[in-house]
C-alpha cells in the first residue's frame, strides 16, 4: 500500500531558506504568528495526517455510497473529519473574526498539500468548504457573514460551488438554472447541477451551496449570471439548521478515481436561496472562489507529486532486480531508475516553491499596508495562478505514471496503491478550468494585463537573481538561455494578440510549460544557493545534485517549447475535421 511521510524538513527549507516566510510576521495581520508558531503548527498537522488520515487512503478507494438522496462517505472519514475540524485545521488561515486561527494563507496551503498527499479524496471536503467561505466573505453582506461564514470558517458546516450543468461545462454562459424573486426577499431556485464535489455527504450537519443562476430579466451569457447561497437546511435566525431545503442529490458519479470524494448531481426544485452580491455579478463572485480554487487544485496536484515521488524512492531503495553496471542489485542504482527518481524530485521540489511562492504573494496582496506592494504582489498572484494550477496538476499525473514505471508490474496491480495515485491525479488537470483553459488565460489575458507588466516583473526578478549567481553557472547559464527564449516568445505572443488568436491558442500549452519550467529554473537556482550554505548535510547534497539534473536535462527544453509556441498554426486548423 502507498504510504506517506510528511516532508517537514523539505517544507521548512522552502519556507525559511528560499522564500523567507518570516517576513510575513512584519505584516500587522500576522504580528502574533512567528516562525516557531508556524512550524509548530505544520509539525503537529503532519503527525495527525501521517498517523490518522494516511491509513484511510487505500480504504477510501472503495468509494462513497448513495441511497435515497443520502451519501455515506468511506469508513473512518466521519471520525477523522471530526478530529480535523475540532482541531481547527480547516480554519487555520481563516479570519479570527469568524472563528478561524488567522495564520497566513500559505500555511493553509502547506497543510492542504500534506492533507492531499495523505488522502486527496478526503481533502476535497474541507477544500470546497474553504472556497465557499472565501466567496461569501468577499461578496456577501453582514447577515450572510453572520449566518454562514462563522460555520464555514471552522468547517462545522460544509460548502460547495455549483456551476456545471449538463449543457454547460467550461461554457459557463450556457447555464440555465433560474432564480425567481419571492415576496420575502429570497429567491426560488430551479435547475440541475452536475459534477458537484461534496454536494452531499455525512460529514457535517449542513451544506451551503453557492449556486450560479439567472434572474428572469437577465441578459444571455455570463453577464446574466448571479450568485445565490442555497443551504441544504434552511438556517434559523439563531444560526441553527432548520427545515430541509428543496435541494436533492439525485445520484453520485462512478469515476476513474477520487472514489472517496462524492461527486454529485443536484436537483434544485423550488429551493430557497438568497442573492450574494449584486445581480449580474455572479461570474465575478465565483471567480473569487475559482481563482483561489485554482491555486488549491495546483496544491492537490503537488500533493500527488510528493506521494508518487516518495513511494517510488522508497520502493527503489528496497527492490532488488538484476544488477546495475556497479554490480548493485537494488534498482535505485540502475541508471534509468535513478534518472526517473531525480526527475521526480526535480519537478516536485521545484513545483513546491512555485505553489508556495504564489500563496505567499496572496498573503502580501491581502495584507501589506503599502498599496504599491499589494499591487505588485497581486501581479505575481495573477501570473502564478494558471502556472500553479496547470503545471502542478500535469506533473501530478505524469509523476504518478513515472512512479508506476519504477514499480514495474507491481505498480500496475492494486496491492501497492500506485495505480490509485494515477487514477486520482488525472481529474486535477481537468476541473476548475482545464489546463488548456489555463494556458489560454495565460497567453490571452495575463500577458497583456496591465500593459504586459506581469511577465516583465518575473523576467526582471530572474535577471536580478542571475546577477548575483556567478558561482552557480551550471544552472545560471541554461537559465539565462531559457529566460531569453521566454522573453522573445512573450514579446511575439503579445504582438500577435487577438489578431493571431489561432496561433497563440495552438501554442499556448507549450508556452505555459516553458514559462513554468523557467520559473522552476529560478526556483532551483535559489534552492542551490540556499543549500550551498550547509554543504555537509545530505539534504544539501541532494539539492545540488537535483539542481544539476534539472539544469542539464529539463531546463534545456525551454527554447524548443518557446519555438513551438510561436509557430503559425492556421494551416493545421484549416484541415477539415473529417480528415483527422
PDB file of C-alpha atoms in Angstrom, residues 19-20 38 47 60 79 87 166 175 224 243 245 247 254-255 296 309 334 343 441 491 518 538 549:
ATOM      1  CA  UNK A  19      11.041  32.171   0.440  1.00  0.00           C
ATOM      2  CA  UNK A  20      11.912  33.821   3.770  1.00  0.00           C
ATOM      3  CA  UNK A  38       4.098  28.311  12.029  1.00  0.00           C
ATOM      4  CA  UNK A  47       1.796  13.993  12.739  1.00  0.00           C
ATOM      5  CA  UNK A  60     -11.185   5.407   0.644  1.00  0.00           C
ATOM      6  CA  UNK A  79     -14.386  10.196  12.769  1.00  0.00           C
ATOM      7  CA  UNK A  87      -8.516  20.709  15.917  1.00  0.00           C
ATOM      8  CA  UNK A 166     -25.353  19.016 -18.304  1.00  0.00           C
ATOM      9  CA  UNK A 175     -26.132  27.929 -17.544  1.00  0.00           C
ATOM     10  CA  UNK A 224     -26.735  37.403 -16.909  1.00  0.00           C
ATOM     11  CA  UNK A 243     -36.146  22.634   7.914  1.00  0.00           C
ATOM     12  CA  UNK A 245     -34.470  22.870   1.735  1.00  0.00           C
ATOM     13  CA  UNK A 247     -32.262  20.524  -2.977  1.00  0.00           C
ATOM     14  CA  UNK A 254     -18.865   6.410 -10.737  1.00  0.00           C
ATOM     15  CA  UNK A 255     -15.435   7.738 -11.574  1.00  0.00           C
ATOM     16  CA  UNK A 296      -5.870  24.840  -4.349  1.00  0.00           C
ATOM     17  CA  UNK A 309       7.893  10.551  -5.607  1.00  0.00           C
ATOM     18  CA  UNK A 334      20.093   1.271 -12.185  1.00  0.00           C
ATOM     19  CA  UNK A 343      13.296  13.790 -12.476  1.00  0.00           C
ATOM     20  CA  UNK A 441      -5.787  32.539 -19.738  1.00  0.00           C
ATOM     21  CA  UNK A 491       7.049  39.562 -26.977  1.00  0.00           C
ATOM     22  CA  UNK A 518      11.708  28.728 -16.404  1.00  0.00           C
ATOM     23  CA  UNK A 538      22.618  15.044   2.951  1.00  0.00           C
ATOM     24  CA  UNK A 549      19.871  17.301 -13.150  1.00  0.00           C
TER      25      UNK A 549
END
